[in-house]
């Protein structure tokens, strides 16, 4: 076990930290207040390579490892979790999914565009009646010979209005259950494809979350990912990696709230001394730092296992389960350390607390992570 970061990993950390401070920090409160998704910022992230970090150089990506990706996710999430969810979905669900399972033609057509930062993608699994119970897909993809006829509604889709392509899971053979589901690449301009309402969210308010509707959308057969019926396995496999990304996001939210608390505690005075001199605050800071370090170990372990080509299903679920709980706990304590200032927007920690909550919900709730871990332990 090597607990040190390589020079390359430190360079990624520096670049992501710099981007977060120079480009994201200034407008983060305003974007949250106004629920303002800023396409120019997404484009900048794309130009700098943050949206396609693990895509191979032959497709125009950074060719980096998962550890680099989680290091960058942590730094960007410290400042702006709305930006980092866009980054996470594009990197781990869309780009990685296409790279691992797409055909050469699909990679040439779509992955190269995604890697150039010119387009972002969306991952469409959740439905009004299929969130945790993801095998219950109601969206249908009827086999019409050389195309699929797609009908249905997808909910809470990150990059919903900004994505140029969507990876859509849909049922083709209901009699086969989850083995009848297909994953299809659907282009934004397709006839019958419409973007529905934007969600008014508690946190990550500057990310672009929409309902998407498909009404008799014709999807060419060559846009199916993998064999007929591979769609659910595709979604689950891709989500295993996605969960490492969201664990890194949770870690970053916690670490960002901790850094603000550490600074504030040394500046704010009560009873004639900085509050960091009070043991009540010292204990909070000590516990926050310890939990964050433990979460970082789990996130790095899952990333390392993935990079080594080993099984990372359990490690990814553990990292997300633990890091998201740490994010919720640390951000709540950060508000407490800040007292009244913590409850107002300009001190950032109340936003981080709201942002933390979603990490216990998306890409599999904490309860689903426990189910995945238990199944791995018992199999
Ligand atoms: N990795 C690989 N395969 C998996 C898997 C995993 N983590 N979990 C399940 N599978 C496979 C199973 O092996 C099984 O395949 P086989 O029959 O070939 O063995 C198949 O999937 C179905 O699994 P189960 O029989 O266990 O089905 P289930 O209904 O009992 O449980 C579930 C399935 C694990 C609960 C699954 O539905 C699940 O993970 N739900 C959560 C869905 C989720 O994470 N949604 C996130 C939405 S995307 C998002 O949030 C993106 C965003 O915008 C931020």
CSV table of C-alpha atoms and ligand atoms in Angstrom, one decimal, residues 85 88-89 93 123-126 130-136 155-159 178-179 204 209 232-233 235-240 243 246 313 358 361-365 368-369 371-372 375-376, ligand 1:
chain,number,residue,atom,x,y,z
A,85,UNK,CA,-22.2,15.9,-10.8
A,88,UNK,CA,-19.3,12.6,-12.7
A,89,UNK,CA,-22.2,11.5,-15.0
A,93,UNK,CA,-21.6,6.7,-16.7
A,123,UNK,CA,-27.6,8.5,-18.4
A,124,UNK,CA,-31.3,7.6,-18.4
A,125,UNK,CA,-32.3,4.7,-16.1
A,126,UNK,CA,-34.6,6.2,-13.4
A,130,UNK,CA,-38.4,2.8,-11.3
A,131,UNK,CA,-35.9,4.4,-9.0
A,132,UNK,CA,-34.3,1.9,-6.6
A,133,UNK,CA,-36.3,-0.8,-8.2
A,134,UNK,CA,-34.5,-0.3,-11.5
A,135,UNK,CA,-35.4,-3.6,-13.1
A,136,UNK,CA,-39.1,-2.4,-13.4
A,155,UNK,CA,-36.9,11.2,-14.4
A,156,UNK,CA,-34.2,13.2,-12.5
A,157,UNK,CA,-31.9,13.2,-15.5
A,158,UNK,CA,-28.6,15.0,-14.9
A,159,UNK,CA,-27.5,17.0,-18.0
A,178,UNK,CA,-34.2,-7.5,-16.6
A,179,UNK,CA,-32.6,-9.7,-19.2
A,204,UNK,CA,-26.9,20.8,-6.5
A,209,UNK,CA,-31.9,18.0,-14.0
A,232,UNK,CA,-29.5,-3.8,-17.4
A,233,UNK,CA,-26.1,-5.4,-16.9
A,235,UNK,CA,-26.4,0.0,-16.4
A,236,UNK,CA,-25.4,-1.9,-13.3
A,237,UNK,CA,-21.8,-2.3,-14.4
A,238,UNK,CA,-21.5,1.4,-15.3
A,239,UNK,CA,-23.1,2.4,-12.0
A,240,UNK,CA,-20.5,0.5,-10.1
A,243,UNK,CA,-20.6,5.1,-7.4
A,246,UNK,CA,-20.3,10.0,-6.3
A,313,UNK,CA,-18.4,-3.7,-6.7
A,358,UNK,CA,-28.2,13.9,-2.7
A,361,UNK,CA,-29.7,9.2,-2.8
A,362,UNK,CA,-28.5,9.2,-6.4
A,363,UNK,CA,-26.6,6.4,-8.2
A,364,UNK,CA,-28.2,4.1,-5.7
A,365,UNK,CA,-29.6,5.1,-2.3
A,368,UNK,CA,-29.3,0.0,-2.1
A,369,UNK,CA,-25.6,0.3,-1.3
A,371,UNK,CA,-28.1,-4.3,-0.3
A,372,UNK,CA,-25.2,-4.5,-2.8
A,375,UNK,CA,-25.2,-9.5,-1.5
A,376,UNK,CA,-21.4,-9.4,-2.2
B,1,LIG,N1,-23.0,-4.9,-10.6
B,1,LIG,C1,-23.2,-5.8,-11.6
B,1,LIG,N2,-24.3,-6.4,-11.8
B,1,LIG,C2,-25.3,-6.2,-10.9
B,1,LIG,C3,-25.2,-5.3,-9.8
B,1,LIG,C4,-24.0,-4.7,-9.7
B,1,LIG,N3,-23.8,-3.8,-8.7
B,1,LIG,N4,-26.4,-5.3,-9.2
B,1,LIG,C5,-27.2,-6.2,-9.8
B,1,LIG,N5,-26.6,-6.7,-10.8
B,1,LIG,C6,-27.1,-7.7,-11.8
B,1,LIG,C7,-27.4,-9.0,-11.1
B,1,LIG,O1,-26.2,-9.8,-11.1
B,1,LIG,C8,-28.5,-9.5,-12.0
B,1,LIG,O2,-28.0,-10.1,-13.2
B,1,LIG,P1,-28.0,-11.7,-13.5
B,1,LIG,O3,-29.5,-12.1,-13.4
B,1,LIG,O4,-27.4,-11.8,-14.8
B,1,LIG,O5,-27.2,-12.3,-12.4
B,1,LIG,C9,-29.3,-8.3,-12.4
B,1,LIG,O6,-28.4,-7.2,-12.2
B,1,LIG,C10,-30.5,-8.0,-11.6
B,1,LIG,O7,-30.1,-8.0,-10.2
B,1,LIG,P2,-31.0,-8.7,-9.1
B,1,LIG,O8,-31.6,-10.0,-9.6
B,1,LIG,O9,-30.2,-8.6,-7.9
B,1,LIG,O10,-32.3,-7.6,-9.1
B,1,LIG,P3,-33.0,-6.9,-7.9
B,1,LIG,O11,-34.2,-6.2,-8.5
B,1,LIG,O12,-33.2,-7.8,-6.8
B,1,LIG,O13,-31.9,-5.8,-7.5
B,1,LIG,C11,-30.8,-3.6,-7.7
B,1,LIG,C12,-31.4,-4.8,-8.4
B,1,LIG,C13,-29.4,-4.0,-7.2
B,1,LIG,C14,-31.7,-3.2,-6.6
B,1,LIG,C15,-30.8,-2.5,-8.8
B,1,LIG,O14,-32.1,-2.3,-9.3
B,1,LIG,C16,-30.1,-1.2,-8.4
B,1,LIG,O15,-28.9,-1.1,-8.3
B,1,LIG,N6,-31.0,-0.2,-8.1
B,1,LIG,C17,-30.5,1.1,-7.9
B,1,LIG,C18,-30.6,1.9,-9.2
B,1,LIG,C19,-29.7,3.0,-9.2
B,1,LIG,O16,-28.5,3.0,-8.7
B,1,LIG,N7,-30.1,4.1,-9.9
B,1,LIG,C20,-29.3,5.3,-10.1
B,1,LIG,C21,-29.9,6.1,-11.2
B,1,LIG,S1,-28.7,6.8,-12.2
B,1,LIG,C22,-28.3,8.3,-11.4
B,1,LIG,O17,-28.6,8.5,-10.3
B,1,LIG,C23,-27.4,9.1,-12.3
B,1,LIG,C24,-27.5,10.6,-12.0
B,1,LIG,O18,-28.1,11.3,-12.8
B,1,LIG,C25,-26.6,11.1,-10.9
